[in-house]
Amino acid sequence: MWSQAESIEFSVVDYPPYILVDDTTHSISGLDVEIVQAAFADQGVDVSFKTVPWKRIIKSMELGLIPGTVSCTKRPNRTDYMLFSEPLSTESRAVVSKTTLDTTSIHEFDDLAAYSLVAVDGWGMQKRLVQQRIPHQASPDLESALNAVRYRNVDLLYMAEYPARYAIKSLGAEQQLKVTLMAGEETLPLHLCVSREYPNAEHIIQTVNAGLEKISANGTLDEIRRKYLTDN
């Protein structure tokens, strides 16, 4: 049985700035990580995080082997085996291109079909391209996808705005790459997602939601968001 005296370990993947994994120190931080930590801490619960490949996270959640993950979106195919917290943050869809490419006509998903595309394999936006049968390349990771736009004959990388901005800055590629927000696309909430089959799943969600309400009221939530998002 899970109790507040125990620590809960959530499985995550590197997804800056929401989740930041330092391969050198093996530390895990980031916008949503700090929000989850603060929310549970307000309720007297200690949480920790470990990195696990995304496909393994999903499979383990389906089987109830792990509590859950952070920074995931609510989709119809996930509701059978996941519970979702109140939103932690949001994700706006965007495209990355060379700074020289005219992207003023890109506003909605259907506009992408006129360009050569790349997306990160297995990420939600790549799956959307597959579902809509939009031709594209699939890169194994974000850096490879960015380099496809940066150095190869690929027009656009379809992904989320804040991770794109953070990655471009980290690569020092601001002079070569730009981010264009797709104003016609909906902004998606990001949640703490808990496996329905994990023991006391409902109680875990209730606990984090109570904590989120408290840290929103006392200003802690805004303080964490300013730390990561002021410059974006």
PDB file of C-alpha atoms in Angstrom:
ATOM      1  CA  MET A   1       0.000   0.000   0.000  1.00  0.00           C
ATOM      2  CA  TRP A   2       1.232   3.497  -0.855  1.00  0.00           C
ATOM      3  CA  SER A   3       1.331   5.977   1.975  1.00  0.00           C
ATOM      4  CA  GLN A   4       2.509   9.542   2.397  1.00  0.00           C
ATOM      5  CA  ALA A   5       5.486   8.317   4.396  1.00  0.00           C
ATOM      6  CA  GLU A   6       6.907   6.620   1.310  1.00  0.00           C
ATOM      7  CA  SER A   7       8.661   8.025  -1.733  1.00  0.00           C
ATOM      8  CA  ILE A   8       7.100   7.706  -5.172  1.00  0.00           C
ATOM      9  CA  GLU A   9       9.446   7.284  -8.139  1.00  0.00           C
ATOM     10  CA  PHE A  10       8.238   8.515 -11.510  1.00  0.00           C
ATOM     11  CA  SER A  11       9.830   7.470 -14.805  1.00  0.00           C
ATOM     12  CA  VAL A  12      10.738  10.203 -17.282  1.00  0.00           C
ATOM     13  CA  VAL A  13      12.570  10.992 -20.495  1.00  0.00           C
ATOM     14  CA  ASP A  14      14.684  14.039 -21.264  1.00  0.00           C
ATOM     15  CA  TYR A  15      12.250  16.705 -22.521  1.00  0.00           C
ATOM     16  CA  PRO A  16      13.696  20.191 -21.934  1.00  0.00           C
ATOM     17  CA  PRO A  17      12.681  22.472 -20.385  1.00  0.00           C
ATOM     18  CA  TYR A  18       9.947  20.365 -18.772  1.00  0.00           C
ATOM     19  CA  ILE A  19      12.380  17.560 -17.864  1.00  0.00           C
ATOM     20  CA  LEU A  20      16.151  18.095 -17.846  1.00  0.00           C
ATOM     21  CA  VAL A  21      18.426  15.069 -17.532  1.00  0.00           C
ATOM     22  CA  ASP A  22      22.104  15.739 -16.881  1.00  0.00           C
ATOM     23  CA  ASP A  23      24.017  12.760 -18.249  1.00  0.00           C
ATOM     24  CA  THR A  24      27.156  13.776 -16.336  1.00  0.00           C
ATOM     25  CA  THR A  25      25.696  14.130 -12.843  1.00  0.00           C
ATOM     26  CA  HIS A  26      22.633  11.923 -13.504  1.00  0.00           C
ATOM     27  CA  SER A  27      20.499  14.639 -11.924  1.00  0.00           C
ATOM     28  CA  ILE A  28      16.946  15.285 -13.102  1.00  0.00           C
ATOM     29  CA  SER A  29      15.357  18.719 -12.927  1.00  0.00           C
ATOM     30  CA  GLY A  30      13.128  20.876 -15.113  1.00  0.00           C
ATOM     31  CA  LEU A  31       9.904  22.863 -15.078  1.00  0.00           C
ATOM     32  CA  ASP A  32       7.416  20.014 -14.609  1.00  0.00           C
ATOM     33  CA  VAL A  33       9.780  18.046 -12.372  1.00  0.00           C
ATOM     34  CA  GLU A  34       9.985  20.965  -9.934  1.00  0.00           C
ATOM     35  CA  ILE A  35       6.231  21.541 -10.075  1.00  0.00           C
ATOM     36  CA  VAL A  36       5.534  17.894  -9.231  1.00  0.00           C
ATOM     37  CA  GLN A  37       8.124  17.921  -6.452  1.00  0.00           C
ATOM     38  CA  ALA A  38       6.653  21.082  -4.928  1.00  0.00           C
ATOM     39  CA  ALA A  39       3.067  19.826  -5.160  1.00  0.00           C
ATOM     40  CA  PHE A  40       3.831  16.538  -3.422  1.00  0.00           C
ATOM     41  CA  ALA A  41       6.114  18.221  -0.887  1.00  0.00           C
ATOM     42  CA  ASP A  42       3.235  20.475   0.114  1.00  0.00           C
ATOM     43  CA  GLN A  43       1.314  17.289   0.943  1.00  0.00           C
ATOM     44  CA  GLY A  44       4.235  15.765   2.853  1.00  0.00           C
ATOM     45  CA  VAL A  45       5.181  13.288   0.121  1.00  0.00           C
ATOM     46  CA  ASP A  46       8.705  12.809  -1.249  1.00  0.00           C
ATOM     47  CA  VAL A  47       9.040  12.051  -4.953  1.00  0.00           C
ATOM     48  CA  SER A  48      12.003  11.032  -7.088  1.00  0.00           C
ATOM     49  CA  PHE A  49      12.592  10.462 -10.790  1.00  0.00           C
ATOM     50  CA  LYS A  50      14.499   8.048 -12.987  1.00  0.00           C
ATOM     51  CA  THR A  51      15.094   7.981 -16.735  1.00  0.00           C
ATOM     52  CA  VAL A  52      13.513   5.162 -18.718  1.00  0.00           C
ATOM     53  CA  PRO A  53      12.955   4.847 -22.492  1.00  0.00           C
ATOM     54  CA  TRP A  54       9.555   6.226 -23.438  1.00  0.00           C
ATOM     55  CA  LYS A  55       8.218   3.031 -25.013  1.00  0.00           C
ATOM     56  CA  ARG A  56       9.098   1.110 -21.834  1.00  0.00           C
ATOM     57  CA  ILE A  57       7.336   3.734 -19.719  1.00  0.00           C
ATOM     58  CA  ILE A  58       4.140   3.339 -21.712  1.00  0.00           C
ATOM     59  CA  LYS A  59       4.242  -0.460 -21.593  1.00  0.00           C
ATOM     60  CA  SER A  60       4.973  -0.479 -17.862  1.00  0.00           C
ATOM     61  CA  MET A  61       2.075   1.889 -17.212  1.00  0.00           C
ATOM     62  CA  GLU A  62      -0.270  -0.326 -19.202  1.00  0.00           C
ATOM     63  CA  LEU A  63       0.719  -3.206 -16.926  1.00  0.00           C
ATOM     64  CA  GLY A  64       0.682  -1.168 -13.705  1.00  0.00           C
ATOM     65  CA  LEU A  65       4.358  -1.831 -13.019  1.00  0.00           C
ATOM     66  CA  ILE A  66       5.297   1.806 -12.348  1.00  0.00           C
ATOM     67  CA  PRO A  67       3.406   4.752 -10.809  1.00  0.00           C
ATOM     68  CA  GLY A  68       3.613   6.928 -13.898  1.00  0.00           C
ATOM     69  CA  THR A  69       5.363   9.705 -15.749  1.00  0.00           C
ATOM     70  CA  VAL A  70       5.552  13.481 -16.048  1.00  0.00           C
ATOM     71  CA  SER A  71       4.830  15.887 -18.921  1.00  0.00           C
ATOM     72  CA  CYS A  72       2.481  13.679 -20.884  1.00  0.00           C
ATOM     73  CA  THR A  73      -0.617  14.697 -22.797  1.00  0.00           C
ATOM     74  CA  LYS A  74      -4.123  13.357 -22.378  1.00  0.00           C
ATOM     75  CA  ARG A  75      -5.202  11.320 -25.399  1.00  0.00           C
ATOM     76  CA  PRO A  76      -8.149   9.007 -25.999  1.00  0.00           C
ATOM     77  CA  ASN A  77      -5.910   5.948 -26.372  1.00  0.00           C
ATOM     78  CA  ARG A  78      -4.353   6.589 -22.963  1.00  0.00           C
ATOM     79  CA  THR A  79      -7.453   7.062 -20.833  1.00  0.00           C
ATOM     80  CA  ASP A  80      -8.016   3.294 -20.458  1.00  0.00           C
ATOM     81  CA  TYR A  81      -4.800   2.872 -18.488  1.00  0.00           C
ATOM     82  CA  MET A  82      -3.841   6.355 -17.264  1.00  0.00           C
ATOM     83  CA  LEU A  83      -5.186   8.880 -14.774  1.00  0.00           C
ATOM     84  CA  PHE A  84      -4.314  12.540 -15.325  1.00  0.00           C
ATOM     85  CA  SER A  85      -3.530  15.263 -12.828  1.00  0.00           C
ATOM     86  CA  GLU A  86      -4.578  18.872 -13.187  1.00  0.00           C
ATOM     87  CA  PRO A  87      -2.309  20.545 -15.795  1.00  0.00           C
ATOM     88  CA  LEU A  88       1.309  21.164 -14.806  1.00  0.00           C
ATOM     89  CA  SER A  89       2.173  23.317 -17.822  1.00  0.00           C
ATOM     90  CA  THR A  90       1.306  23.645 -21.489  1.00  0.00           C
ATOM     91  CA  GLU A  91       2.763  22.663 -24.831  1.00  0.00           C
ATOM     92  CA  SER A  92       2.311  24.782 -27.951  1.00  0.00           C
ATOM     93  CA  ARG A  93       2.973  23.234 -31.339  1.00  0.00           C
ATOM     94  CA  ALA A  94       5.570  24.806 -33.576  1.00  0.00           C
ATOM     95  CA  VAL A  95       8.008  24.155 -36.397  1.00  0.00           C
ATOM     96  CA  VAL A  96      11.758  24.603 -36.503  1.00  0.00           C
ATOM     97  CA  SER A  97      13.300  25.792 -39.756  1.00  0.00           C
ATOM     98  CA  LYS A  98      16.376  27.516 -41.077  1.00  0.00           C
ATOM     99  CA  THR A  99      16.195  31.224 -40.346  1.00  0.00           C
ATOM    100  CA  THR A 100      16.186  31.883 -44.106  1.00  0.00           C
ATOM    101  CA  LEU A 101      12.979  29.924 -44.774  1.00  0.00           C
ATOM    102  CA  ASP A 102       9.782  31.939 -45.132  1.00  0.00           C
ATOM    103  CA  THR A 103       7.365  30.400 -42.634  1.00  0.00           C
ATOM    104  CA  THR A 104       4.710  33.126 -42.616  1.00  0.00           C
ATOM    105  CA  SER A 105       2.180  30.833 -44.310  1.00  0.00           C
ATOM    106  CA  ILE A 106       2.481  28.083 -41.663  1.00  0.00           C
ATOM    107  CA  HIS A 107      -0.388  28.317 -39.181  1.00  0.00           C
ATOM    108  CA  GLU A 108      -2.151  24.941 -39.028  1.00  0.00           C
ATOM    109  CA  PHE A 109      -1.363  21.263 -39.295  1.00  0.00           C
ATOM    110  CA  ASP A 110      -2.532  20.984 -42.896  1.00  0.00           C
ATOM    111  CA  ASP A 111       0.026  23.621 -43.917  1.00  0.00           C
ATOM    112  CA  LEU A 112       2.830  21.145 -43.185  1.00  0.00           C
ATOM    113  CA  ALA A 113       2.056  18.974 -46.203  1.00  0.00           C
ATOM    114  CA  ALA A 114       3.712  21.492 -48.527  1.00  0.00           C
ATOM    115  CA  TYR A 115       7.132  21.025 -46.875  1.00  0.00           C
ATOM    116  CA  SER A 116       9.685  18.291 -46.283  1.00  0.00           C
ATOM    117  CA  LEU A 117       9.348  17.259 -42.659  1.00  0.00           C
ATOM    118  CA  VAL A 118      11.136  15.527 -39.827  1.00  0.00           C
ATOM    119  CA  ALA A 119       9.874  14.561 -36.366  1.00  0.00           C
ATOM    120  CA  VAL A 120      11.305  12.666 -33.411  1.00  0.00           C
ATOM    121  CA  ASP A 121      10.386   8.985 -33.637  1.00  0.00           C
ATOM    122  CA  GLY A 122       7.738   7.962 -31.131  1.00  0.00           C
ATOM    123  CA  TRP A 123       6.882  11.473 -29.965  1.00  0.00           C
ATOM    124  CA  GLY A 124       3.240  12.514 -30.075  1.00  0.00           C
ATOM    125  CA  MET A 125       3.637  14.853 -33.001  1.00  0.00           C
ATOM    126  CA  GLN A 126       5.395  12.213 -35.097  1.00  0.00           C
ATOM    127  CA  LYS A 127       2.513   9.845 -34.409  1.00  0.00           C
ATOM    128  CA  ARG A 128       0.112  12.511 -35.582  1.00  0.00           C
ATOM    129  CA  LEU A 129       1.987  12.783 -38.869  1.00  0.00           C
ATOM    130  CA  VAL A 130       1.694   9.019 -39.244  1.00  0.00           C
ATOM    131  CA  GLN A 131      -2.031   9.027 -38.452  1.00  0.00           C
ATOM    132  CA  GLN A 132      -2.689  11.773 -40.987  1.00  0.00           C
ATOM    133  CA  ARG A 133      -0.416  10.080 -43.538  1.00  0.00           C
ATOM    134  CA  ILE A 134       1.815  13.123 -43.922  1.00  0.00           C
ATOM    135  CA  PRO A 135       5.174  12.084 -45.439  1.00  0.00           C
ATOM    136  CA  HIS A 136       8.085  12.742 -43.100  1.00  0.00           C
ATOM    137  CA  GLN A 137      11.396  11.457 -41.805  1.00  0.00           C
ATOM    138  CA  ALA A 138      11.646  10.065 -38.267  1.00  0.00           C
ATOM    139  CA  SER A 139      14.810  10.855 -36.285  1.00  0.00           C
ATOM    140  CA  PRO A 140      15.852   8.815 -33.244  1.00  0.00           C
ATOM    141  CA  ASP A 141      16.318  11.875 -31.004  1.00  0.00           C
ATOM    142  CA  LEU A 142      15.854  15.625 -30.910  1.00  0.00           C
ATOM    143  CA  GLU A 143      19.425  16.584 -31.745  1.00  0.00           C
ATOM    144  CA  SER A 144      19.369  14.382 -34.855  1.00  0.00           C
ATOM    145  CA  ALA A 145      16.078  15.954 -35.919  1.00  0.00           C
ATOM    146  CA  LEU A 146      17.439  19.464 -35.458  1.00  0.00           C
ATOM    147  CA  ASN A 147      20.551  18.593 -37.437  1.00  0.00           C
ATOM    148  CA  ALA A 148      18.375  17.259 -40.259  1.00  0.00           C
ATOM    149  CA  VAL A 149      16.962  20.766 -40.629  1.00  0.00           C
ATOM    150  CA  ARG A 150      20.258  22.457 -39.915  1.00  0.00           C
ATOM    151  CA  TYR A 151      22.470  20.514 -42.323  1.00  0.00           C
ATOM    152  CA  ARG A 152      20.287  18.438 -44.651  1.00  0.00           C
ATOM    153  CA  ASN A 153      17.567  19.133 -47.168  1.00  0.00           C
ATOM    154  CA  VAL A 154      14.694  19.112 -44.667  1.00  0.00           C
ATOM    155  CA  ASP A 155      12.440  22.158 -44.341  1.00  0.00           C
ATOM    156  CA  LEU A 156      10.721  21.700 -40.998  1.00  0.00           C
ATOM    157  CA  LEU A 157      10.903  19.881 -37.678  1.00  0.00           C
ATOM    158  CA  TYR A 158       7.416  19.517 -36.197  1.00  0.00           C
ATOM    159  CA  MET A 159       7.534  19.638 -32.391  1.00  0.00           C
ATOM    160  CA  ALA A 160       6.671  21.659 -29.284  1.00  0.00           C
ATOM    161  CA  GLU A 161       7.681  25.293 -28.904  1.00  0.00           C
ATOM    162  CA  TYR A 162       9.504  25.410 -25.557  1.00  0.00           C
ATOM    163  CA  PRO A 163      11.578  22.247 -26.063  1.00  0.00           C
ATOM    164  CA  ALA A 164      12.528  23.560 -29.511  1.00  0.00           C
ATOM    165  CA  ARG A 165      13.669  26.920 -28.171  1.00  0.00           C
ATOM    166  CA  TYR A 166      15.607  25.305 -25.347  1.00  0.00           C
ATOM    167  CA  ALA A 167      17.346  22.821 -27.652  1.00  0.00           C
ATOM    168  CA  ILE A 168      18.327  25.473 -30.211  1.00  0.00           C
ATOM    169  CA  LYS A 169      19.801  27.622 -27.458  1.00  0.00           C
ATOM    170  CA  SER A 170      21.681  24.645 -26.003  1.00  0.00           C
ATOM    171  CA  LEU A 171      23.209  23.884 -29.426  1.00  0.00           C
ATOM    172  CA  GLY A 172      24.165  27.520 -29.962  1.00  0.00           C
ATOM    173  CA  ALA A 173      22.212  27.442 -33.220  1.00  0.00           C
ATOM    174  CA  GLU A 174      20.151  30.625 -32.811  1.00  0.00           C
ATOM    175  CA  GLN A 175      21.691  32.160 -35.935  1.00  0.00           C
ATOM    176  CA  GLN A 176      20.816  29.124 -38.058  1.00  0.00           C
ATOM    177  CA  LEU A 177      17.471  27.920 -36.736  1.00  0.00           C
ATOM    178  CA  LYS A 178      14.224  29.629 -35.780  1.00  0.00           C
ATOM    179  CA  VAL A 179      10.960  28.558 -34.172  1.00  0.00           C
ATOM    180  CA  THR A 180       7.609  29.439 -35.729  1.00  0.00           C
ATOM    181  CA  LEU A 181       4.590  29.009 -33.475  1.00  0.00           C
ATOM    182  CA  MET A 182       1.600  27.405 -35.206  1.00  0.00           C
ATOM    183  CA  ALA A 183      -1.059  29.846 -34.106  1.00  0.00           C
ATOM    184  CA  GLY A 184      -3.901  27.746 -35.503  1.00  0.00           C
ATOM    185  CA  GLU A 185      -2.968  24.705 -33.412  1.00  0.00           C
ATOM    186  CA  GLU A 186      -4.400  24.151 -29.951  1.00  0.00           C
ATOM    187  CA  THR A 187      -2.234  24.477 -26.864  1.00  0.00           C
ATOM    188  CA  LEU A 188      -2.038  21.142 -25.051  1.00  0.00           C
ATOM    189  CA  PRO A 189      -1.921  20.753 -21.262  1.00  0.00           C
ATOM    190  CA  LEU A 190       0.828  18.554 -19.827  1.00  0.00           C
ATOM    191  CA  HIS A 191       0.004  16.348 -16.848  1.00  0.00           C
ATOM    192  CA  LEU A 192       1.384  13.988 -14.278  1.00  0.00           C
ATOM    193  CA  CYS A 193       0.063  10.688 -15.616  1.00  0.00           C
ATOM    194  CA  VAL A 194      -0.475   7.755 -13.253  1.00  0.00           C
ATOM    195  CA  SER A 195      -1.075   4.122 -14.203  1.00  0.00           C
ATOM    196  CA  ARG A 196      -4.654   3.103 -13.368  1.00  0.00           C
ATOM    197  CA  GLU A 197      -3.386  -0.358 -12.419  1.00  0.00           C
ATOM    198  CA  TYR A 198      -0.805   0.937  -9.931  1.00  0.00           C
ATOM    199  CA  PRO A 199      -1.785   0.573  -6.250  1.00  0.00           C
ATOM    200  CA  ASN A 200      -3.617   3.638  -4.863  1.00  0.00           C
ATOM    201  CA  ALA A 201      -3.500   5.404  -8.220  1.00  0.00           C
ATOM    202  CA  GLU A 202      -6.571   7.513  -7.420  1.00  0.00           C
ATOM    203  CA  HIS A 203      -5.051   8.625  -4.132  1.00  0.00           C
ATOM    204  CA  ILE A 204      -1.790   9.627  -5.845  1.00  0.00           C
ATOM    205  CA  ILE A 205      -3.738  11.835  -8.274  1.00  0.00           C
ATOM    206  CA  GLN A 206      -5.818  13.355  -5.471  1.00  0.00           C
ATOM    207  CA  THR A 207      -2.646  14.111  -3.518  1.00  0.00           C
ATOM    208  CA  VAL A 208      -0.837  15.869  -6.358  1.00  0.00           C
ATOM    209  CA  ASN A 209      -3.963  17.829  -7.296  1.00  0.00           C
ATOM    210  CA  ALA A 210      -4.326  19.049  -3.721  1.00  0.00           C
ATOM    211  CA  GLY A 211      -0.684  20.102  -3.763  1.00  0.00           C
ATOM    212  CA  LEU A 212      -1.044  21.853  -7.126  1.00  0.00           C
ATOM    213  CA  GLU A 213      -3.965  23.848  -5.788  1.00  0.00           C
ATOM    214  CA  LYS A 214      -1.921  24.945  -2.784  1.00  0.00           C
ATOM    215  CA  ILE A 215       1.256  25.923  -4.668  1.00  0.00           C
ATOM    216  CA  SER A 216      -0.863  27.813  -7.187  1.00  0.00           C
ATOM    217  CA  ALA A 217      -2.471  29.820  -4.397  1.00  0.00           C
ATOM    218  CA  ASN A 218       0.748  30.614  -2.518  1.00  0.00           C
ATOM    219  CA  GLY A 219       2.771  31.705  -5.561  1.00  0.00           C
ATOM    220  CA  THR A 220       5.201  28.781  -5.698  1.00  0.00           C
ATOM    221  CA  LEU A 221       3.861  27.627  -9.064  1.00  0.00           C
ATOM    222  CA  ASP A 222       4.372  31.022 -10.690  1.00  0.00           C
ATOM    223  CA  GLU A 223       7.867  31.239  -9.213  1.00  0.00           C
ATOM    224  CA  ILE A 224       8.871  27.910 -10.766  1.00  0.00           C
ATOM    225  CA  ARG A 225       7.398  28.871 -14.142  1.00  0.00           C
ATOM    226  CA  ARG A 226       9.270  32.187 -14.188  1.00  0.00           C
ATOM    227  CA  LYS A 227      12.507  30.353 -13.540  1.00  0.00           C
ATOM    228  CA  TYR A 228      12.209  28.328 -16.748  1.00  0.00           C
ATOM    229  CA  LEU A 229       9.997  30.337 -19.082  1.00  0.00           C
ATOM    230  CA  THR A 230      10.837  34.020 -18.654  1.00  0.00           C
ATOM    231  CA  ASP A 231      13.297  34.066 -21.555  1.00  0.00           C
ATOM    232  CA  ASN A 232      11.150  32.087 -24.002  1.00  0.00           C
TER     233      ASN A 232
END
